[in-house]
Coordinates of C-alpha atoms (C1' of nucleotides) in Angstrom, one line a residue:
Chain A
M149 CA 28.2 -4.9 -18.3
A150 CA 28.5 -1.3 -17.5
R151 CA 27.7 2.0 -19.3
T152 CA 25.1 1.3 -22.0
A153 CA 25.8 2.4 -25.5
G154 CA 24.0 5.7 -26.3
S155 CA 23.2 6.5 -22.7
I156 CA 23.3 10.2 -21.8
G157 CA 22.9 11.5 -18.3
T158 CA 20.3 14.3 -18.8
E159 CA 18.1 12.0 -20.8
T160 CA 18.2 9.2 -18.2
A161 CA 17.4 11.7 -15.5
K162 CA 14.3 12.8 -17.5
R163 CA 13.3 9.2 -17.9
V164 CA 13.6 8.6 -14.2
L165 CA 11.4 11.6 -13.4
K166 CA 8.8 10.5 -16.0
E167 CA 8.6 6.9 -14.7
A168 CA 8.6 8.0 -11.1
L169 CA 5.8 10.4 -11.8
S170 CA 3.7 7.7 -13.1
L171 CA 4.5 5.2 -10.4
F172 CA 4.1 7.8 -7.6
A173 CA 0.7 8.9 -9.0
H174 CA -0.6 5.3 -9.2
H175 CA 0.7 3.8 -6.0
G176 CA 2.0 6.7 -3.9
Y177 CA 5.5 7.7 -3.0
A178 CA 5.8 5.5 0.1
A179 CA 4.6 2.4 -1.7
V180 CA 7.0 2.7 -4.6
S181 CA 10.6 1.3 -4.2
T182 CA 13.7 2.6 -5.9
R183 CA 14.0 -0.8 -7.5
Q184 CA 10.6 -0.4 -9.1
I185 CA 11.6 3.0 -10.5
A186 CA 14.8 1.6 -11.8
K187 CA 13.1 -1.3 -13.5
A188 CA 10.6 1.0 -15.2
C189 CA 13.6 2.8 -16.6
G190 CA 15.4 -0.3 -17.6
L191 CA 18.1 0.2 -15.1
Q192 CA 19.7 -1.3 -12.0
V193 CA 19.0 0.5 -8.7
G194 CA 22.5 1.8 -8.4
A195 CA 22.3 3.8 -11.6
L196 CA 19.5 6.0 -10.2
Y197 CA 22.1 7.4 -7.8
N198 CA 24.2 8.8 -10.6
H199 CA 21.3 11.3 -11.2
F200 CA 19.6 11.7 -7.9
P201 CA 21.1 11.6 -4.4
T202 CA 18.0 10.2 -2.7
K203 CA 14.6 8.9 -3.5
Q204 CA 13.2 11.9 -1.7
S205 CA 15.0 14.2 -4.1
I206 CA 13.1 12.6 -7.0
L207 CA 9.8 13.5 -5.3
H208 CA 11.0 16.9 -4.5
G209 CA 12.2 17.4 -8.1
L210 CA 8.8 16.4 -9.4
M211 CA 6.8 18.6 -7.1
S212 CA 9.0 21.6 -7.3
A213 CA 9.1 21.5 -11.1
H214 CA 5.3 21.2 -11.2
M215 CA 4.7 24.2 -9.0
Q216 CA 7.2 26.3 -10.9
D217 CA 5.5 25.2 -14.1
L218 CA 2.0 26.0 -12.8
L219 CA 3.0 29.5 -11.6
E220 CA 4.8 30.3 -14.8
A221 CA 1.9 29.2 -16.9
L222 CA -0.4 31.2 -14.7
A223 CA 1.8 34.3 -15.1
G224 CA 1.6 33.8 -18.8
S225 CA -2.2 34.0 -18.8
N226 CA -3.9 37.1 -20.1
F227 CA -6.0 38.5 -17.2
S228 CA -8.6 41.1 -18.1
N229 CA -9.1 44.1 -15.9
D230 CA -12.7 43.4 -14.9
P231 CA -13.0 40.9 -12.0
A232 CA -15.5 38.6 -13.7
G233 CA -13.2 38.3 -16.7
A234 CA -10.2 37.6 -14.5
L235 CA -12.0 34.9 -12.6
E236 CA -13.1 33.3 -15.9
V237 CA -9.5 33.3 -17.1
F238 CA -8.3 31.8 -13.9
T239 CA -11.0 29.1 -14.0
R240 CA -10.2 28.2 -17.6
F241 CA -6.5 28.1 -16.8
H242 CA -6.9 25.9 -13.8
I243 CA -9.3 23.4 -15.4
R244 CA -7.2 23.1 -18.5
Y245 CA -4.0 22.7 -16.6
H246 CA -5.4 20.1 -14.3
I247 CA -6.9 18.1 -17.2
D248 CA -3.6 18.3 -19.1
K249 CA -1.3 17.3 -16.3
P250 CA -3.4 15.1 -14.0
E251 CA -0.4 13.1 -12.5
E252 CA 1.7 16.1 -11.7
V253 CA -1.3 17.7 -10.0
F254 CA -2.3 14.6 -8.1
I255 CA 1.2 14.1 -6.7
A256 CA 1.5 17.8 -5.7
Y257 CA -1.6 17.3 -3.6
M258 CA -1.2 13.8 -2.3
E259 CA 2.5 13.6 -1.5
L260 CA 3.0 16.9 0.4
R261 CA 3.2 15.0 3.7
N262 CA 6.0 12.8 2.4
L263 CA 8.3 15.8 1.8
E264 CA 10.9 16.6 4.4
P265 CA 10.5 19.9 6.2
E266 CA 12.6 22.0 3.9
P267 CA 11.3 20.9 0.6
Y268 CA 7.8 20.9 2.1
S269 CA 7.9 24.6 3.0
E270 CA 9.4 25.5 -0.3
V271 CA 6.6 23.8 -2.2
M272 CA 4.0 25.2 0.2
K273 CA 5.2 28.7 -0.5
L274 CA 4.6 28.2 -4.2
R275 CA 1.2 26.7 -3.5
Q276 CA 0.2 29.7 -1.3
Q277 CA 1.3 32.0 -4.0
Y278 CA -1.2 30.4 -6.4
E279 CA -4.0 30.6 -3.8
R280 CA -3.2 34.3 -3.2
T281 CA -3.7 35.0 -6.8
L282 CA -7.3 33.8 -6.6
R283 CA -8.0 35.6 -3.4
G284 CA -6.8 38.8 -5.0
I285 CA -9.2 38.4 -7.9
L286 CA -12.0 37.7 -5.4
R287 CA -11.2 40.7 -3.3
D288 CA -11.1 43.0 -6.4
G289 CA -14.5 41.8 -7.4
Q290 CA -15.9 42.2 -4.0
A291 CA -14.5 45.7 -3.7
A292 CA -15.9 46.6 -7.1
G293 CA -19.3 45.3 -5.9
V294 CA -19.7 42.8 -8.7
F295 CA -19.0 39.6 -6.6
K296 CA -21.3 38.6 -3.8
I297 CA -19.0 36.9 -1.3
D298 CA -19.5 36.1 2.4
D299 CA -15.9 35.2 3.2
V300 CA -13.0 35.6 0.7
P301 CA -10.6 33.0 2.1
V302 CA -13.2 30.3 2.5
T303 CA -14.6 31.1 -1.0
A304 CA -11.1 30.9 -2.5
M305 CA -10.4 27.5 -1.0
S306 CA -13.9 26.3 -2.0
I307 CA -13.4 27.3 -5.6
I308 CA -9.9 25.7 -5.7
S309 CA -11.3 22.5 -4.2
M310 CA -14.2 22.5 -6.6
M311 CA -12.0 22.9 -9.6
T312 CA -9.2 20.6 -8.5
G313 CA -11.9 17.9 -7.9
V314 CA -12.1 17.5 -11.7
N315 CA -9.1 15.2 -11.4
T316 CA -11.0 12.7 -9.2
W317 CA -13.5 11.9 -11.9
Y318 CA -12.3 13.1 -15.3
R319 CA -10.9 10.5 -17.6
Y320 CA -9.7 11.1 -21.1
G321 CA -12.3 9.9 -23.6
G322 CA -15.2 10.2 -21.3
R323 CA -18.7 11.7 -21.8
L324 CA -17.5 15.3 -21.9
S325 CA -14.6 16.9 -23.8
A326 CA -12.1 19.1 -22.0
S327 CA -13.7 22.2 -23.6
E328 CA -17.2 21.2 -22.4
I329 CA -15.9 20.7 -18.9
E330 CA -14.2 24.0 -19.0
E331 CA -17.5 25.7 -19.9
I332 CA -19.4 24.0 -17.2
Y333 CA -16.8 25.0 -14.6
V334 CA -16.7 28.6 -15.7
N335 CA -20.4 28.7 -15.0
L336 CA -20.1 26.9 -11.7
V337 CA -17.4 29.2 -10.4
L338 CA -19.1 32.4 -11.5
S339 CA -22.3 31.1 -9.8
V340 CA -20.3 30.8 -6.5
V341 CA -19.6 34.6 -6.6
G342 CA -23.2 35.4 -7.6
L343 CA -22.8 35.7 -11.3
G344 CA -24.1 32.5 -12.8
K345 CA -25.2 32.8 -16.4
T346 CA -27.9 30.2 -16.0
A347 CA -29.0 31.7 -12.7
T348 CA -30.6 34.8 -14.2
P349 CA -33.7 33.7 -16.1
K350 CA -36.2 34.9 -13.5
L351 CA -37.7 37.2 -16.2
E352 CA -41.1 35.5 -16.0
E353 CA -41.2 36.3 -12.3
I354 CA -40.5 40.0 -13.0
A355 CA -42.8 40.4 -16.0
Chain B
M926 CA 5.8 -11.8 30.2
A927 CA 2.6 -12.7 28.4
R928 CA -1.0 -11.7 28.7
T929 CA -1.2 -8.3 30.5
A930 CA -3.4 -7.9 33.6
G931 CA -6.8 -6.4 32.6
S932 CA -6.4 -6.8 28.9
I933 CA -9.6 -7.5 27.0
G934 CA -9.6 -8.4 23.3
T935 CA -12.4 -6.1 22.1
E936 CA -10.9 -3.1 23.8
T937 CA -7.4 -3.8 22.4
A938 CA -8.9 -4.1 19.0
K939 CA -10.5 -0.7 19.4
R940 CA -7.3 0.8 20.5
V941 CA -5.5 -0.6 17.5
L942 CA -8.0 1.0 15.2
K943 CA -7.8 4.3 17.0
E944 CA -4.0 4.5 16.9
A945 CA -3.9 3.2 13.3
L946 CA -6.4 5.8 12.3
S947 CA -4.2 8.6 13.6
L948 CA -1.0 7.2 12.2
F949 CA -2.5 6.5 8.7
A950 CA -4.0 10.0 8.6
H951 CA -0.7 11.6 9.5
H952 CA 1.8 9.5 7.5
G953 CA -0.2 7.4 5.1
Y954 CA -0.9 3.7 5.2
A955 CA 2.2 2.6 3.2
A956 CA 4.5 4.7 5.4
V957 CA 3.3 3.3 8.7
S958 CA 4.7 -0.1 9.9
T959 CA 2.9 -2.6 12.0
R960 CA 5.6 -2.1 14.6
Q961 CA 4.7 1.6 14.8
I962 CA 1.1 0.7 15.3
A963 CA 1.9 -1.8 18.0
K964 CA 4.2 0.7 19.8
A965 CA 1.4 3.3 19.8
C966 CA -0.8 0.8 21.4
G967 CA 1.8 -0.3 23.9
L968 CA 2.1 -3.7 22.4
Q969 CA 4.5 -6.0 20.6
V970 CA 3.9 -6.6 16.9
G971 CA 2.7 -10.1 17.3
A972 CA -0.1 -9.1 19.5
L973 CA -1.8 -7.2 16.6
Y974 CA -2.3 -10.5 14.9
N975 CA -4.6 -11.7 17.7
H976 CA -7.1 -9.1 16.5
F977 CA -6.4 -8.5 12.8
P978 CA -5.2 -11.1 10.3
T979 CA -3.3 -8.5 8.2
K980 CA -2.2 -4.9 8.2
Q981 CA -4.5 -4.4 5.2
S982 CA -7.5 -5.6 7.3
I983 CA -6.9 -2.7 9.7
L984 CA -7.2 -0.2 6.8
H985 CA -10.2 -2.0 5.4
G986 CA -11.8 -2.0 8.9
L987 CA -11.3 1.7 9.3
M988 CA -12.6 2.7 5.8
S989 CA -15.5 0.3 5.8
A990 CA -16.6 1.4 9.3
H991 CA -16.3 5.0 8.3
M992 CA -18.5 4.6 5.2
Q993 CA -21.1 2.7 7.0
D994 CA -21.2 5.4 9.7
L995 CA -21.4 8.1 7.1
L996 CA -24.3 6.5 5.3
E997 CA -26.2 5.7 8.5
A998 CA -25.8 9.2 9.8
L999 CA -27.0 10.5 6.4
A1000 CA -30.0 8.2 6.5
G1001 CA -30.8 9.6 9.9
S1002 CA -31.0 13.1 8.6
N1003 CA -34.3 14.8 8.3
F1004 CA -34.7 15.8 4.6
S1005 CA -37.4 18.2 3.7
N1006 CA -39.5 17.8 0.6
D1007 CA -38.5 20.9 -1.3
P1008 CA -35.2 20.5 -3.1
A1009 CA -33.6 23.7 -1.7
G1010 CA -34.3 22.5 1.8
A1011 CA -33.0 19.0 1.1
L1012 CA -29.8 20.5 -0.4
E1013 CA -29.3 22.6 2.6
V1014 CA -29.7 19.6 4.9
F1015 CA -27.2 17.6 2.9
T1016 CA -24.7 20.5 3.0
R1017 CA -25.0 21.0 6.7
F1018 CA -24.7 17.3 7.3
H1019 CA -21.6 16.9 5.1
I1020 CA -19.8 19.9 6.5
R1021 CA -20.5 19.0 10.1
Y1022 CA -19.6 15.3 9.6
H1023 CA -16.3 16.3 7.8
I1024 CA -15.4 18.8 10.5
D1025 CA -16.2 16.2 13.3
K1026 CA -14.3 13.3 11.8
P1027 CA -11.4 14.7 9.8
E1028 CA -9.1 11.7 10.1
E1029 CA -11.7 9.1 9.0
V1030 CA -12.7 11.3 6.1
F1031 CA -9.1 11.9 5.1
I1032 CA -8.2 8.3 5.1
A1033 CA -11.3 7.3 3.2
Y1034 CA -10.2 9.6 0.4
M1035 CA -6.4 9.2 0.5
E1036 CA -6.0 5.5 1.0
L1037 CA -8.5 4.1 -1.5
R1038 CA -5.6 3.1 -3.8
N1039 CA -4.1 1.0 -1.1
L1040 CA -7.1 -1.2 -0.8
E1041 CA -6.9 -4.6 -2.4
P1042 CA -9.5 -5.1 -5.2
E1043 CA -12.3 -6.7 -3.1
P1044 CA -12.3 -4.2 -0.2
Y1045 CA -11.8 -1.4 -2.8
S1046 CA -14.9 -2.2 -4.7
E1047 CA -16.9 -2.6 -1.5
V1048 CA -15.9 0.8 -0.2
M1049 CA -16.4 2.4 -3.6
K1050 CA -20.0 1.1 -3.7
L1051 CA -20.7 2.9 -0.4
R1052 CA -19.1 6.0 -1.7
Q1053 CA -21.1 6.0 -4.9
Q1054 CA -24.3 5.5 -2.8
Y1055 CA -23.5 8.7 -1.0
E1056 CA -22.8 10.6 -4.3
R1057 CA -26.1 9.2 -5.8
T1058 CA -28.0 10.8 -2.9
L1059 CA -26.7 14.2 -3.8
R1060 CA -27.4 13.6 -7.5
G1061 CA -31.0 12.7 -6.6
I1062 CA -31.5 16.0 -4.8
L1063 CA -30.0 17.9 -7.7
R1064 CA -32.2 16.2 -10.3
D1065 CA -35.3 16.8 -8.2
G1066 CA -34.5 20.4 -7.9
Q1067 CA -33.8 20.6 -11.6
A1068 CA -37.1 18.8 -12.5
A1069 CA -39.0 21.2 -10.2
G1070 CA -37.4 24.1 -12.0
V1071 CA -35.9 25.6 -8.9
F1072 CA -32.3 24.7 -9.5
K1073 CA -30.4 26.0 -12.5
I1074 CA -27.9 23.3 -13.4
D1075 CA -26.0 22.7 -16.6
D1076 CA -24.9 19.1 -15.8
V1077 CA -26.1 17.2 -12.8
P1078 CA -23.2 14.7 -12.5
V1079 CA -20.5 17.3 -12.8
T1080 CA -22.3 19.7 -10.5
A1081 CA -22.7 16.9 -7.9
M1082 CA -19.0 16.1 -8.0
S1083 CA -18.2 19.8 -7.8
I1084 CA -20.3 20.3 -4.8
I1085 CA -18.8 17.3 -3.0
S1086 CA -15.3 18.4 -3.9
M1087 CA -16.0 21.9 -2.7
M1088 CA -17.5 20.7 0.6
T1089 CA -14.9 18.0 1.3
G1090 CA -12.2 20.6 0.7
V1091 CA -13.0 22.0 4.1
N1092 CA -10.7 19.3 5.5
T1093 CA -7.7 20.7 3.7
W1094 CA -7.8 24.0 5.6
Y1095 CA -10.1 23.8 8.6
R1096 CA -8.3 23.4 12.0
Y1097 CA -10.0 23.4 15.3
G1098 CA -9.7 26.7 17.1
G1099 CA -9.2 28.7 13.9
R1100 CA -10.8 32.0 12.8
L1101 CA -14.2 30.5 12.2
S1102 CA -16.3 28.2 14.3
A1103 CA -17.9 25.1 12.8
S1104 CA -21.3 26.8 12.8
E1105 CA -20.0 29.8 10.9
I1106 CA -18.3 27.5 8.4
E1107 CA -21.6 25.6 8.0
E1108 CA -23.5 28.8 7.2
I1109 CA -20.9 29.9 4.6
Y1110 CA -21.0 26.6 2.9
V1111 CA -24.8 26.5 2.8
N1112 CA -24.7 29.8 0.9
L1113 CA -21.9 28.6 -1.4
V1114 CA -23.7 25.4 -2.3
L1115 CA -27.0 27.1 -2.9
S1116 CA -25.2 29.6 -5.1
V1117 CA -23.9 26.8 -7.3
V1118 CA -27.4 25.7 -8.1
G1119 CA -28.5 29.3 -8.7
L1120 CA -30.1 30.1 -5.3
G1121 CA -27.5 32.2 -3.5
K1122 CA -29.0 34.3 -0.7
T1123 CA -26.5 37.0 -1.2
A1124 CA -26.6 36.7 -5.0
T1125 CA -30.0 38.3 -5.4
P1126 CA -29.7 42.0 -4.6
K1127 CA -29.8 43.4 -8.1
L1128 CA -32.9 45.4 -7.2
E1129 CA -31.2 48.7 -8.0
E1130 CA -30.6 47.4 -11.6
I1131 CA -34.3 46.5 -11.9
A1132 CA -35.7 49.7 -10.3
Chain C
dA424 C1' -10.4 -25.5 42.0
dA425 C1' -9.3 -27.4 37.4
dA426 C1' -9.5 -27.0 32.5
dT427 C1' -9.9 -24.2 28.7
dT428 C1' -9.7 -20.2 26.1
dA429 C1' -7.9 -15.5 25.1
dA430 C1' -4.3 -12.2 24.8
dA431 C1' 0.1 -11.1 25.4
dT432 C1' 5.6 -11.7 24.8
dA433 C1' 9.9 -12.7 22.4
dA434 C1' 12.2 -14.6 18.9
dA435 C1' 12.5 -15.8 14.4
dC436 C1' 11.1 -16.0 9.4
dA437 C1' 12.1 -14.8 4.6
dC438 C1' 12.1 -10.7 2.0
dT439 C1' 12.4 -5.8 0.9
dT440 C1' 14.1 -1.3 1.9
dG441 C1' 17.2 2.9 0.5
dT442 C1' 21.9 3.5 -0.3
dT443 C1' 27.0 2.6 -1.2
dC444 C1' 30.9 0.9 -3.6
dA445 C1' 34.3 -1.4 -6.6
dT446 C1' 34.3 -2.3 -11.2
dT447 C1' 33.4 -1.9 -16.2
dT448 C1' 32.5 0.3 -20.4
dA449 C1' 31.0 4.2 -23.3
dA450 C1' 31.4 9.1 -24.4
dA451 C1' 33.9 13.4 -24.2
dT452 C1' 38.1 15.9 -24.0
dC453 C1' 42.7 16.8 -24.9
Chain D
dG119 C1' 44.7 8.1 -30.2
dA120 C1' 45.3 8.4 -25.2
dT121 C1' 43.2 10.2 -21.0
dT122 C1' 39.7 11.6 -18.4
dT123 C1' 35.0 11.8 -17.2
dA124 C1' 30.2 10.0 -17.2
dA125 C1' 27.0 6.4 -16.7
dA126 C1' 26.1 1.9 -16.2
dT127 C1' 26.4 -3.0 -13.6
dG128 C1' 26.2 -6.2 -9.8
dA129 C1' 27.1 -7.2 -5.3
dA130 C1' 26.8 -5.9 -0.8
dC131 C1' 25.2 -3.2 3.4
dA132 C1' 22.6 -2.6 7.6
dA133 C1' 18.0 -1.8 8.8
dG134 C1' 13.3 -2.5 8.4
dT135 C1' 9.1 -5.1 6.4
dG136 C1' 4.7 -8.0 7.3
dT137 C1' 3.8 -12.2 9.3
dT138 C1' 4.3 -16.7 12.1
dT139 C1' 5.4 -19.5 16.0
dA140 C1' 6.3 -21.4 20.5
dT141 C1' 5.5 -20.0 25.0
dT142 C1' 3.6 -17.7 29.0
dT143 C1' 0.1 -15.7 31.7
dA144 C1' -4.5 -13.8 32.6
dA145 C1' -9.5 -14.3 32.2
dT146 C1' -13.3 -17.3 31.5
dT147 C1' -15.9 -21.5 31.8
dT148 C1' -17.0 -25.8 33.8

DNA sequence: AAATTAAATAAACACTTGTTCATTTAAATC
DNA sequence: GATTTAAATGAACAAGTGTTTATTTAATTT
């Protein structure tokens, strides 16, 4: 046998990325063989190399596409002018995106060390761009005197870690819906900068 | 050649664990070969099998020992009776431990999926015990009316993610000392439950 | 001091790894 | 409709995988 009836290059390439995404997310890049990927696509190993020059390039393709996607989606968000509003938008965006694309997010975090130097620094640049956006919001709020922050860089990383952590426990169909989780995280993140909604009711103490 | 002069089994076993820890932390369990481990120890591959029955058992040994260690150290901490004090102690403990043993912590998180079913559930049980401790503190504070918490389980996971995130950016000799980081995190975590020290000065608004 | 046990080497085991290549067949182009 | 290009197969490549084994030597026990 040879070329399969109905086979089209671009579609096969997409299928490879999709199956590799799932396999890498479940078992890790290093633990997945090219033959496993091919099998998941219903192909022989050799066929992969019509679409990707190396196994590494599949990982790079996945991570690069994800970071581009993330940054584009972030850029498409509607940020309000007041810092608290902007931080809320950022939080909702991050949580929603991470709940919607858990495998992409997971790989982007877990497989960084398996990227060769050049792809690594490319992906890291995009990552840092995302983090810089949050730091900007925090600094604005701090300058405006509405956020109470000890240390902006540490607080930014803490907020990102806190939010990204949703992927370690959230499973579709669980106790809470995505919207409920989003609301909880908005509150948590605003609390971190001293603006918790539920942290205010000390009225009895004042009265 | 054969048995090396001065070689003692228990010490070699420790050396294997130490080198494997470093290699697994840097490249990941699946990406490290038994020959690499042996070489780092100044041994031939076969010698490993005098001390560990499988490569998997080395990973299991590392993760199991780490979790035992973590829980013992936690149990040795002096928890105060008031919830805010207890949460502060927990936070200081977690940050300090994670800064002191970054490789152990990193592996315990990253390599869970590479454990076979039995070791996996053993390690997961210890992990859940640790998380349960934090949930207990949060629930106590909520019941006492001193913590403002929307959802205890989500808040607990958020706090753990936030704190553990310190390992993604902290490097020895950086801008902040371990003690400074500890202080910042105490403040961050207390903020999350509505008790931020810096989050109170709204006196002008009241006056 | 002799016998036993522990810890190492060196070589081999069967199998898997990522990648390449000649070949075949389908789709696209002329 | 013939030619070229694209996409697949299947076999092979050399290197690397975790693990086992026979053997040697050092440490420990008797």
